[in-house]
Coordinates of C-alpha atoms and ligand atoms in Angstrom, one line a residue:
M19 CA -149.0 -154.6 49.6
H20 CA -146.7 -151.8 50.0
V21 CA -143.0 -152.1 50.9
L22 CA -142.3 -149.2 53.0
Y23 CA -138.9 -147.9 53.6
S24 CA -138.1 -145.4 56.1
Q25 CA -134.9 -143.4 54.9
N26 CA -133.4 -142.6 58.3
S27 CA -134.3 -145.8 59.9
L28 CA -133.1 -148.9 58.2
F29 CA -136.6 -150.1 58.9
F30 CA -138.7 -152.1 56.4
C31 CA -142.2 -152.9 56.9
V32 CA -144.7 -154.4 54.5
R33 CA -148.1 -153.4 55.6
D34 CA -151.9 -154.1 54.6
R35 CA -152.8 -150.6 55.4
T36 CA -151.4 -147.2 55.8
H37 CA -152.1 -144.6 58.4
P38 CA -153.9 -141.6 57.0
D39 CA -150.8 -139.6 57.5
D40 CA -148.5 -141.9 55.7
L41 CA -148.6 -140.4 52.4
P42 CA -148.1 -141.2 49.6
F43 CA -149.3 -144.7 50.4
R44 CA -153.0 -143.6 51.0
Q45 CA -154.7 -146.0 48.7
P46 CA -156.6 -148.7 50.8
H47 CA -155.5 -152.1 50.5
V48 CA -157.2 -155.4 50.4
L49 CA -155.2 -157.9 52.2
T50 CA -155.4 -159.6 55.6
V51 CA -152.9 -158.0 58.1
L52 CA -149.4 -158.9 56.8
Y53 CA -146.0 -157.6 57.3
I54 CA -142.4 -158.5 57.0
N55 CA -139.6 -157.3 59.1
Q56 CA -136.4 -157.3 57.1
R57 CA -133.1 -156.9 58.9
H58 CA -130.8 -154.5 57.3
S59 CA -127.2 -155.7 56.2
L60 CA -126.0 -154.0 59.3
F61 CA -126.4 -157.3 60.8
S62 CA -125.2 -158.9 57.6
N63 CA -128.5 -161.1 57.8
N64 CA -126.6 -163.1 60.5
D65 CA -128.5 -164.2 63.4
E66 CA -125.6 -164.3 65.6
D67 CA -124.6 -160.8 65.1
L68 CA -128.2 -159.8 65.5
L69 CA -128.3 -161.7 68.9
K70 CA -125.1 -160.0 70.0
F71 CA -126.5 -156.8 69.2
R72 CA -129.6 -157.4 71.1
R73 CA -127.8 -158.9 74.0
K74 CA -125.7 -156.0 74.4
R75 CA -128.6 -153.6 74.3
F76 CA -130.3 -155.8 77.0
I77 CA -127.3 -156.0 79.3
S78 CA -126.4 -152.2 79.1
Y79 CA -130.1 -151.3 80.2
Q80 CA -129.8 -153.6 83.1
E81 CA -126.5 -152.0 84.2
L82 CA -127.9 -148.5 84.0
E83 CA -131.3 -149.1 85.4
T84 CA -130.5 -148.4 89.0
K85 CA -128.4 -145.4 88.3
R86 CA -131.0 -143.4 86.5
S87 CA -132.5 -140.2 87.9
G88 CA -135.5 -138.0 86.7
P89 CA -139.0 -137.8 87.1
G90 CA -140.9 -141.1 87.7
E91 CA -137.8 -143.1 87.9
N92 CA -137.8 -146.2 90.1
G93 CA -141.5 -146.0 89.5
K94 CA -141.9 -142.9 91.7
P95 CA -145.0 -140.8 91.4
V96 CA -144.9 -137.5 89.6
Y97 CA -146.9 -134.5 90.9
L98 CA -147.9 -131.4 88.7
E99 CA -148.4 -128.1 90.0
G100 CA -150.0 -124.7 89.0
K101 CA -150.9 -124.1 85.4
E102 CA -149.6 -127.6 84.5
K103 CA -151.9 -129.3 86.9
E104 CA -154.8 -127.4 85.6
L105 CA -154.0 -128.5 82.1
A106 CA -153.5 -132.0 83.2
D107 CA -156.8 -132.0 85.0
S108 CA -158.7 -130.8 81.9
L109 CA -157.0 -133.5 79.8
F110 CA -157.8 -136.0 82.4
E111 CA -161.4 -136.1 81.5
K112 CA -160.7 -137.0 77.8
E113 CA -157.9 -139.3 78.1
A114 CA -158.8 -140.8 81.6
F115 CA -155.2 -140.5 82.8
N116 CA -152.6 -138.0 83.5
R117 CA -150.9 -137.7 80.0
L118 CA -148.8 -134.7 81.1
A119 CA -147.3 -136.5 84.0
S120 CA -146.6 -139.5 81.8
D121 CA -145.0 -137.3 79.1
K122 CA -142.6 -136.0 81.7
I123 CA -141.2 -139.7 82.4
A124 CA -138.6 -141.2 80.4
L125 CA -140.0 -143.8 77.9
D126 CA -137.6 -146.3 79.4
R127 CA -137.9 -145.4 82.9
S128 CA -136.8 -147.8 85.6
I129 CA -139.4 -149.4 88.0
P130 CA -139.0 -151.2 91.3
D131 CA -138.6 -154.9 91.6
V132 CA -141.9 -155.6 93.3
R133 CA -141.7 -159.5 93.3
D134 CA -141.7 -161.8 96.2
S135 CA -138.0 -162.1 97.3
K136 CA -138.3 -165.9 96.7
C137 CA -138.7 -165.2 93.0
K138 CA -135.0 -164.3 92.6
D139 CA -134.0 -167.9 93.8
I140 CA -135.9 -169.7 91.0
E141 CA -133.9 -171.1 88.1
Y142 CA -135.7 -171.3 84.9
P143 CA -134.6 -173.7 82.1
K144 CA -132.1 -172.2 79.6
E145 CA -134.0 -173.6 76.7
L146 CA -137.3 -171.8 76.5
P147 CA -139.9 -171.3 73.7
T148 CA -139.6 -167.9 72.0
A149 CA -142.2 -165.3 72.5
S150 CA -144.1 -162.8 70.3
I151 CA -145.4 -159.9 72.3
I152 CA -148.5 -158.4 70.8
I153 CA -149.5 -154.9 71.9
I154 CA -152.7 -153.7 70.5
F155 CA -153.9 -150.1 70.5
H156 CA -156.4 -147.7 69.3
N157 CA -155.6 -144.0 69.5
E158 CA -153.4 -144.7 72.4
A159 CA -151.4 -141.7 73.9
W160 CA -147.6 -141.7 72.9
S161 CA -145.8 -142.0 76.1
P162 CA -147.8 -145.1 77.6
L163 CA -147.7 -146.8 74.1
L164 CA -143.9 -146.4 73.8
R165 CA -143.2 -147.0 77.5
T166 CA -144.9 -150.4 76.9
A167 CA -142.7 -151.3 74.0
H168 CA -139.5 -150.2 75.7
S169 CA -140.2 -151.9 78.8
V170 CA -140.7 -155.3 76.9
V171 CA -137.6 -155.0 74.8
N172 CA -135.5 -153.9 77.8
R173 CA -136.6 -156.5 80.2
S174 CA -137.0 -159.6 77.9
P175 CA -134.0 -161.7 77.2
P176 CA -133.3 -161.4 73.6
E177 CA -132.9 -165.1 73.2
Y178 CA -136.6 -165.5 74.0
L179 CA -138.0 -162.3 72.6
H180 CA -138.8 -163.2 68.9
E181 CA -140.6 -159.9 68.1
V182 CA -142.7 -157.2 69.5
I183 CA -145.8 -156.5 67.3
L184 CA -147.4 -153.1 67.8
L185 CA -150.8 -153.8 66.3
D186 CA -152.5 -150.5 65.3
D187 CA -156.3 -151.0 65.3
F188 CA -157.0 -148.3 62.8
S189 CA -156.0 -145.1 64.9
D190 CA -156.3 -141.8 63.4
K191 CA -154.3 -139.6 65.7
P192 CA -151.4 -137.9 63.9
H193 CA -148.7 -139.1 66.4
L194 CA -149.4 -142.8 65.5
G195 CA -148.8 -142.2 61.9
Q196 CA -145.4 -141.5 60.1
K197 CA -144.0 -140.2 63.5
L198 CA -144.5 -143.6 65.2
K199 CA -143.1 -145.6 62.2
D200 CA -140.0 -143.3 62.3
Y201 CA -139.5 -143.6 66.0
I202 CA -139.8 -147.4 65.8
G203 CA -137.3 -147.5 63.0
E204 CA -134.8 -145.3 64.6
T205 CA -135.0 -146.8 68.1
W206 CA -134.9 -150.4 67.2
P207 CA -132.9 -150.6 63.9
D208 CA -132.8 -154.4 64.5
G209 CA -136.4 -154.6 63.6
I210 CA -137.5 -156.3 67.0
V211 CA -140.4 -154.1 67.1
K212 CA -142.8 -154.2 64.3
L213 CA -145.7 -152.1 63.3
V214 CA -148.9 -153.8 61.8
R215 CA -152.1 -151.9 61.1
T216 CA -155.6 -153.1 60.6
M217 CA -157.7 -151.9 57.7
E218 CA -160.6 -151.0 59.7
R219 CA -161.6 -150.4 63.2
S220 CA -161.5 -154.1 64.4
G221 CA -162.1 -153.7 68.3
L222 CA -159.6 -155.3 70.8
I223 CA -160.8 -158.8 70.1
R224 CA -160.3 -158.9 66.4
A225 CA -157.2 -156.7 66.8
R226 CA -155.7 -159.3 69.1
L227 CA -156.7 -162.0 66.4
A228 CA -154.9 -160.2 63.9
G229 CA -151.8 -159.8 66.0
A230 CA -151.7 -163.5 66.7
K231 CA -152.1 -164.3 63.1
A232 CA -149.2 -162.0 62.3
A233 CA -147.0 -163.5 64.9
T234 CA -144.4 -166.2 64.4
G235 CA -142.9 -166.9 67.8
D236 CA -143.7 -170.1 69.7
V237 CA -145.7 -168.3 72.2
V238 CA -148.0 -165.2 72.0
V239 CA -148.1 -162.8 74.7
F240 CA -150.8 -160.1 74.7
L241 CA -150.4 -156.8 76.6
D242 CA -152.5 -153.6 76.6
S243 CA -150.9 -150.5 75.3
H244 CA -150.3 -148.7 78.6
C245 CA -148.2 -151.3 80.5
E246 CA -144.7 -151.7 81.9
A247 CA -143.2 -155.1 81.9
N248 CA -141.1 -155.7 85.1
I249 CA -137.8 -157.6 85.6
Q250 CA -137.8 -161.3 84.6
W251 CA -141.5 -161.0 83.8
L252 CA -141.2 -163.4 80.7
E253 CA -139.1 -166.3 81.8
P254 CA -141.8 -167.7 84.4
L255 CA -144.5 -167.5 81.7
L256 CA -142.4 -169.3 79.0
A257 CA -141.1 -171.9 81.5
R258 CA -144.7 -172.8 82.6
I259 CA -145.8 -173.2 79.0
K260 CA -142.9 -175.3 78.2
G261 CA -144.1 -177.7 81.0
D262 CA -147.6 -177.9 79.5
R263 CA -148.6 -176.2 76.4
T264 CA -152.4 -176.1 77.5
R265 CA -151.7 -173.6 80.3
I266 CA -153.0 -170.1 79.7
L267 CA -150.7 -167.9 81.9
C268 CA -151.4 -164.4 83.4
N269 CA -148.8 -162.3 84.9
E270 CA -149.7 -160.5 88.2
I271 CA -151.0 -157.0 87.1
D272 CA -149.5 -154.2 89.1
L273 CA -151.0 -150.9 89.4
I274 CA -149.6 -147.8 87.5
D275 CA -151.6 -144.9 89.1
A276 CA -153.6 -143.2 86.5
N277 CA -152.9 -139.7 88.0
T278 CA -149.2 -140.0 89.2
L279 CA -147.9 -142.9 87.1
Q280 CA -146.7 -144.3 90.2
Y281 CA -145.7 -148.0 89.8
G282 CA -147.2 -150.0 92.8
G283 CA -146.9 -153.6 93.5
T284 CA -150.3 -155.3 94.2
G285 CA -149.2 -158.5 95.8
S286 CA -150.4 -161.8 94.6
S287 CA -153.3 -162.4 96.7
S288 CA -156.2 -162.5 94.2
V289 CA -157.8 -164.6 91.5
G290 CA -160.3 -163.8 88.9
G291 CA -163.9 -164.3 89.4
F292 CA -167.2 -163.0 87.7
W293 CA -170.5 -161.5 88.5
W294 CA -173.5 -163.2 87.0
S295 CA -173.9 -159.9 85.2
L296 CA -170.7 -161.2 83.4
H297 CA -168.4 -158.6 84.7
F298 CA -165.0 -159.6 85.8
S299 CA -164.1 -159.4 89.6
W300 CA -161.0 -160.0 91.8
R301 CA -161.4 -162.3 94.6
P302 CA -159.3 -163.5 97.4
I303 CA -157.5 -166.8 96.6
P304 CA -160.0 -169.5 97.8
H305 CA -159.1 -171.8 100.7
H306 CA -158.7 -174.9 98.5
E307 CA -156.1 -173.2 96.3
V308 CA -154.1 -171.9 99.3
Q309 CA -153.9 -175.3 100.5
R310 CA -152.9 -176.8 97.2
R311 CA -150.0 -174.5 96.8
K312 CA -146.8 -175.2 98.7
S313 CA -145.2 -171.7 98.3
S314 CA -146.3 -168.2 98.0
V315 CA -144.5 -168.1 94.5
D316 CA -146.3 -171.2 93.0
P317 CA -148.8 -170.6 90.3
I318 CA -152.3 -169.8 91.3
R319 CA -155.2 -171.5 89.5
S320 CA -157.9 -169.0 88.6
P321 CA -161.4 -169.4 87.3
T322 CA -161.1 -166.2 85.0
M323 CA -158.5 -163.8 83.7
A324 CA -158.9 -160.0 83.6
G325 CA -158.3 -160.1 79.9
G326 CA -155.5 -157.9 78.7
L327 CA -152.4 -159.5 79.8
F328 CA -151.6 -163.2 79.2
A329 CA -149.5 -165.8 77.4
A330 CA -150.4 -168.9 75.5
D331 CA -148.8 -171.3 73.1
R332 CA -149.4 -169.8 69.8
K333 CA -150.6 -173.1 68.2
Y334 CA -152.6 -173.9 71.2
F335 CA -154.2 -170.6 71.3
F336 CA -155.8 -171.2 67.8
E337 CA -156.4 -174.8 68.6
I338 CA -158.6 -173.9 71.6
G339 CA -160.6 -171.3 69.6
A340 CA -158.6 -168.1 69.8
Y341 CA -161.3 -165.5 70.2
D342 CA -164.8 -165.2 69.0
P343 CA -164.4 -162.8 66.0
G344 CA -168.1 -161.8 66.3
M345 CA -167.2 -159.8 69.4
D346 CA -167.0 -156.1 68.9
V347 CA -164.8 -153.4 70.4
W348 CA -164.5 -154.1 74.1
G349 CA -165.6 -156.6 76.8
G350 CA -166.7 -160.2 77.5
E351 CA -163.8 -161.8 75.7
N352 CA -162.0 -162.3 78.9
L353 CA -164.7 -164.5 80.4
E354 CA -165.3 -166.3 77.2
I355 CA -161.6 -167.4 76.9
S356 CA -161.6 -168.3 80.6
F357 CA -164.8 -170.5 80.4
R358 CA -163.6 -172.1 77.4
V359 CA -160.1 -172.9 78.3
W360 CA -161.2 -174.6 81.4
M361 CA -164.2 -176.4 79.8
C362 CA -162.1 -177.5 76.9
G363 CA -159.3 -179.1 78.7
G364 CA -156.9 -176.4 79.3
S365 CA -156.2 -174.4 82.5
L366 CA -155.7 -170.9 83.6
E367 CA -153.1 -169.6 86.2
F368 CA -151.6 -166.5 87.5
I369 CA -147.9 -166.3 87.9
P370 CA -146.8 -164.5 91.1
C371 CA -143.2 -164.1 89.8
S372 CA -144.2 -162.5 86.5
R373 CA -145.2 -158.8 87.0
V374 CA -146.4 -156.2 84.5
G375 CA -147.9 -152.9 85.5
H376 CA -151.1 -151.4 83.8
I377 CA -152.7 -148.1 84.0
F378 CA -156.2 -148.7 85.0
R379 CA -158.5 -146.1 83.6
S380 CA -162.0 -145.2 84.8
S381 CA -163.3 -144.8 81.4
H382 CA -162.4 -145.5 77.8
P383 CA -160.4 -142.9 75.9
Y384 CA -161.7 -144.0 72.5
T385 CA -165.1 -144.1 70.7
F386 CA -167.5 -147.1 70.5
P387 CA -168.8 -146.9 66.9
G388 CA -172.6 -146.6 66.8
N389 CA -172.6 -146.3 70.6
K390 CA -173.3 -149.9 70.9
D391 CA -173.3 -151.8 74.2
T392 CA -170.6 -154.1 73.1
H393 CA -170.1 -155.7 76.6
G394 CA -173.7 -156.6 76.7
I395 CA -173.8 -158.2 73.2
N396 CA -170.4 -159.8 73.7
S397 CA -171.5 -161.3 76.9
M398 CA -174.8 -162.5 75.4
R399 CA -172.6 -164.4 72.7
L400 CA -170.6 -166.0 75.4
A401 CA -173.5 -166.9 77.5
E402 CA -175.4 -168.5 74.5
V403 CA -172.4 -170.6 73.6
W404 CA -170.8 -171.5 76.8
M405 CA -173.1 -171.2 79.9
D406 CA -176.0 -173.7 79.0
G407 CA -178.9 -173.2 81.3
Y408 CA -177.0 -170.8 83.6
K409 CA -177.3 -168.2 81.1
R410 CA -180.6 -167.4 82.9
L411 CA -178.6 -165.9 85.7
F412 CA -177.0 -163.4 83.1
Y413 CA -180.2 -162.5 81.6
S414 CA -181.9 -161.9 84.9
H415 CA -179.5 -159.0 85.0
R416 CA -179.9 -158.0 81.4
K417 CA -183.5 -158.6 80.6
E418 CA -183.5 -156.1 77.8
L419 CA -180.9 -158.2 76.0
L420 CA -183.5 -161.0 75.6
K421 CA -184.9 -158.8 72.6
S422 CA -181.4 -158.4 71.1
D423 CA -179.8 -160.4 68.4
A424 CA -176.4 -161.9 69.3
G425 CA -175.6 -162.6 65.7
D426 CA -174.6 -165.8 64.1
L427 CA -173.1 -168.3 66.7
T428 CA -172.9 -171.4 64.5
E429 CA -169.1 -171.5 64.3
R430 CA -168.6 -171.1 68.1
I431 CA -171.2 -173.7 68.9
E432 CA -169.4 -176.2 66.4
L433 CA -166.0 -175.4 68.0
R434 CA -167.5 -176.5 71.4
Q435 CA -168.8 -179.7 69.8
R436 CA -165.6 -180.3 68.0
L437 CA -163.4 -179.8 71.1
K438 CA -165.8 -182.0 73.3
C439 CA -165.8 -179.4 75.9
K440 CA -167.4 -180.0 79.2
S441 CA -170.6 -178.4 80.5
F442 CA -170.8 -175.1 82.4
K443 CA -171.9 -177.0 85.4
W444 CA -168.6 -179.0 85.4
Y445 CA -166.9 -175.7 85.2
L446 CA -168.7 -174.3 88.4
D447 CA -168.5 -177.7 90.4
N448 CA -164.7 -178.1 89.7
V449 CA -163.2 -174.7 88.8
Y450 CA -165.2 -172.2 90.8
P451 CA -167.0 -174.3 93.5
E452 CA -167.3 -171.3 95.7
K453 CA -169.3 -169.3 93.2
F454 CA -172.8 -168.6 94.6
I455 CA -175.7 -169.8 92.6
P456 CA -178.8 -167.9 93.7
D457 CA -181.4 -170.4 92.7
E458 CA -179.8 -173.9 93.2
K459 CA -179.3 -175.7 96.5
V460 CA -181.0 -172.9 98.4
R461 CA -184.1 -172.8 100.7
A462 CA -185.9 -169.9 98.8
Y463 CA -185.2 -167.2 96.4
G464 CA -186.8 -164.5 94.3
M465 CA -188.9 -161.4 95.5
V466 CA -189.4 -161.0 99.3
R467 CA -192.7 -159.6 99.6
N468 CA -194.5 -157.8 102.4
A469 CA -198.1 -158.6 101.6
E470 CA -199.8 -155.8 103.5
S471 CA -198.0 -153.2 101.6
N472 CA -197.2 -155.1 98.5
M473 CA -193.6 -153.7 98.9
C474 CA -190.6 -155.8 98.3
L475 CA -187.0 -155.9 99.7
D476 CA -184.8 -154.0 97.3
T477 CA -181.1 -152.9 97.0
L478 CA -182.4 -149.6 95.6
G479 CA -179.7 -149.7 93.0
K480 CA -176.8 -149.4 95.5
D481 CA -173.3 -150.4 94.6
E482 CA -173.1 -154.1 95.9
K483 CA -169.4 -153.9 96.4
K484 CA -169.9 -151.5 99.2
T485 CA -172.1 -151.8 102.4
F486 CA -175.6 -150.5 101.8
D487 CA -178.9 -150.5 103.8
T488 CA -181.6 -152.7 102.8
G489 CA -184.8 -150.9 101.6
V490 CA -188.3 -151.6 100.1
Y491 CA -189.8 -150.7 96.9
S492 CA -193.1 -151.6 95.3
C493 CA -192.9 -155.2 94.1
Q494 CA -191.6 -155.2 90.4
N495 CA -192.9 -158.8 89.8
G496 CA -189.8 -160.1 88.4
A497 CA -188.9 -157.1 86.3
S498 CA -186.0 -156.0 88.6
Q499 CA -182.9 -157.7 89.6
A500 CA -182.6 -155.5 92.6
E501 CA -185.5 -157.4 94.2
V502 CA -184.0 -160.9 93.9
F503 CA -182.8 -162.3 97.3
T504 CA -181.8 -165.8 98.3
L505 CA -182.3 -167.6 101.6
S506 CA -179.3 -170.0 101.5
L507 CA -178.8 -173.3 103.2
Q508 CA -176.3 -171.4 105.5
D509 CA -179.2 -169.3 106.6
E510 CA -178.0 -166.1 104.9
I511 CA -180.3 -163.7 103.1
R512 CA -178.2 -162.8 100.3
R513 CA -177.3 -161.4 97.1
E514 CA -174.2 -162.6 94.9
E515 CA -171.5 -161.6 97.3
S516 CA -173.1 -159.7 100.2
C517 CA -175.4 -160.7 103.0
M518 CA -178.1 -159.0 105.1
T519 CA -176.4 -158.2 108.5
S520 CA -177.7 -157.0 111.8
N521 CA -176.0 -155.9 115.1
G522 CA -178.9 -157.0 117.0
E523 CA -180.0 -153.5 118.2
P524 CA -183.7 -153.2 118.4
G525 CA -184.7 -150.5 115.7
S526 CA -181.5 -150.6 113.8
T527 CA -181.2 -150.8 110.0
V528 CA -180.0 -153.9 108.2
P529 CA -177.0 -153.3 106.0
F530 CA -175.8 -155.6 103.3
Q531 CA -172.2 -156.6 103.9
E532 CA -169.7 -158.9 102.3
C533 CA -170.8 -162.5 103.3
H534 CA -168.6 -163.8 106.2
G535 CA -170.5 -166.7 107.5
R536 CA -170.7 -165.3 111.1
E537 CA -173.8 -165.2 113.4
D538 CA -174.8 -161.7 112.6
Q539 CA -175.6 -162.7 109.1
K540 CA -177.9 -165.7 110.0
W541 CA -181.8 -165.5 109.6
M542 CA -184.5 -167.9 110.1
H543 CA -187.6 -167.8 107.9
N544 CA -190.8 -169.1 109.3
K545 CA -192.8 -169.8 106.1
E546 CA -196.1 -170.4 108.0
K547 CA -196.0 -167.3 110.2
E548 CA -194.3 -165.5 107.4
L549 CA -191.5 -164.1 109.8
I550 CA -187.8 -163.4 109.2
I551 CA -186.0 -163.6 112.3
H552 CA -182.5 -162.6 113.1
K553 CA -181.2 -165.7 114.9
M554 CA -178.6 -164.1 117.1
S555 CA -181.0 -161.4 118.6
N556 CA -184.5 -162.9 117.9
L557 CA -185.6 -159.7 116.3
C558 CA -188.0 -159.5 113.3
L559 CA -187.4 -158.0 110.1
D560 CA -189.8 -155.0 110.0
R561 CA -190.9 -152.7 107.1
A562 CA -190.3 -149.6 109.2
E563 CA -190.9 -146.9 106.7
E564 CA -193.7 -146.3 104.2
G565 CA -193.1 -145.7 100.6
N566 CA -190.5 -146.5 98.0
G567 CA -187.0 -146.2 99.2
G568 CA -188.1 -146.7 102.9
S569 CA -185.8 -148.6 105.2
V570 CA -186.4 -151.9 107.0
R571 CA -185.3 -152.6 110.5
V572 CA -185.1 -155.2 113.1
K573 CA -187.7 -155.0 115.8
T574 CA -189.2 -157.0 118.6
C575 CA -191.5 -159.5 117.1
D576 CA -195.0 -158.4 117.6
D577 CA -197.0 -160.2 114.8
S578 CA -197.9 -156.9 113.1
P579 CA -198.4 -156.9 109.3
S580 CA -195.2 -155.1 108.8
Q581 CA -193.2 -158.0 109.8
K582 CA -194.7 -160.5 107.4
W583 CA -192.7 -161.6 104.5
T584 CA -192.8 -164.3 101.9
F585 CA -190.2 -165.4 99.2
E586 CA -191.4 -165.8 95.7
H587 CA -190.0 -169.3 95.3
Y588 CA -189.4 -172.0 97.9
L589 CA -187.2 -175.1 97.0
D590 CA -187.6 -178.6 98.7
V591 CA -184.4 -179.1 100.4
Ligands
UD2_601 C1 -159.8 -154.9 80.4 C2 -158.4 -155.5 80.0 C3 -158.6 -155.5 78.4 C4 -159.8 -156.2 77.8 C5 -160.9 -155.7 78.5 C6 -162.3 -156.4 78.3 C7 -156.7 -155.7 81.7 C8 -155.6 -154.9 82.3 N1 -157.3 -155.0 80.5 O1 -160.1 -153.6 80.2 O2 -157.4 -155.9 77.9 O3 -159.6 -157.6 78.0 O4 -161.0 -155.6 80.0 O5 -162.6 -156.3 76.9 O6 -156.9 -156.9 81.9 N2 -158.1 -151.5 71.9 C9 -158.2 -151.6 70.5 N3 -159.3 -151.3 69.8 C10 -160.4 -151.0 70.3 C11 -160.6 -150.8 71.7 C12 -159.3 -151.1 72.5 O7 -157.1 -152.1 70.1 O8 -161.4 -150.8 69.6 C13 -157.0 -151.7 72.8 C14 -156.7 -150.5 73.7 O9 -155.9 -149.5 73.1 C15 -156.0 -151.2 74.9 C16 -156.6 -152.6 74.8 O10 -157.4 -152.6 73.6 O11 -154.7 -151.5 74.6 C17 -157.6 -152.8 76.0 O12 -158.5 -151.7 76.1 P1 -158.6 -151.0 77.5 O13 -157.3 -150.6 78.0 O14 -159.5 -149.7 77.2 O15 -159.2 -152.0 78.3 P2 -159.3 -152.1 80.0 O16 -157.9 -152.2 80.5 O17 -160.1 -151.1 80.5
MN602 MN1 -156.0 -151.4 79.6

């Protein structure tokens, strides 16, 4: 263990590992992540002096926030031109955001208060638990990382802000070495911001675990390293945990534009869902939840969380199983913790009055060691432990994983037994009743085959979040998810979220569109005659074009072989 002392910063830090640039402390170290943060005598080791200092800093930031001017202030966009824009564009590919624009903006810039105005009238208890904010990063760019830290320090009341832990997951970029350590020491001489480094590349899941183990506040709050915490973001989270420590709470995530760094409010109209491929999705707040809530600022119960930004009672976080340390680098942990929390007696909520911006990037600005599909394997771990028989629906999307090894799951299975968690069916029935299950309580499902041609209905690999025309492809006999369709009890022919739709014009193609339950999405299947009839127009589904990738259309029923379709499986309902 090394005690590091930065001459110019009055900042002490004991760490398990040193950044490659932190000479002369190059030798590797064998310790779990550990540090202490010692206050300098400037504060005479007196808690009251320290709090006074922090309060003054907090208040003076609020006083000046509205008077600031400069690029990006008040969350405004930054536009680059000429050579600068060219350079920014070329960097964009690697970093997946506009680093040049970000570097132009003050690290402690002001942002607009995008909350529902009702939030301002809410009074939170004076006595609240204290929070450790854990910001994990691997090779993050300088300005987003520091802007995250500044926003937290400047917008969290000091009496509740126990510490901010910058958890460096084995970065090797020079700016994250000595330079970062010095900056922290000089900027926050009271030691509120602490730097902890892992000894090896841990991936975001184990990095968060290391951060939570290092934390000593009552509550842990996790943030990505490219966020901006907004006004009064912390109090609503802490108040809700004070009310019930088994609540896991997510702030609303605002959008910081990856190109202009504009801070945009997103509203509070979504909850988390998932695709059976175990990717996260945003969905509108379901009807039953809209009815349950009395006000637009009430907490919103959500089946899942996006993953990066949430708060939990620190001890409860560990009691409920923290994270699966067998998960690597990126992906899956968000659904794992979501399923687990609900199934094991906790709950998950979005808090409309707590807002934090996040830069959504279209790719990852870091490497995946060994080029592994970590989302796939991590998801497999969660499916095996938490989804019971429903894991079939995950594997139907990821057949190739059936040959993969998810690693040792013993501890996670034991955890589920020890906590006496409920079944995944319970979760679906009670927490996410609107989730569509393609092969239960339906009339028929599987391949939809046209016998004459041995062609099957097929999505042709189209993006199912958008509208796409139904096509045909030679039947893959179960090998392709793109050929799995369901005839629902509501008379839809559908995929997970989208339904076959027709405007009833003879000869028109049949697009898949978001399911809405209206007449243009209702179909009748006559099993004996092998017909699929659009109810509204009485037209028949017809394989209109030959060959792979051909389209299907609705036409006047004429008993021709191109209008004969059978489903692979029929259920007795
Ligand atoms: C989303 C989540 C992210 C995580 C992920 C699923 C939000 C806003 N973001 O993806 O937090 O739950 O889904 O796994 O909900 N990092 C490390 N070590 C690594 C890789 C990443 O510390 O090996 C850090 C990274 O610097 C960042 C955080 O982990 O601070 C999340 O990574 P991301 O921003 O690339 O993930 P994102 O937002 O695409
Ligand atoms: Mn992120």
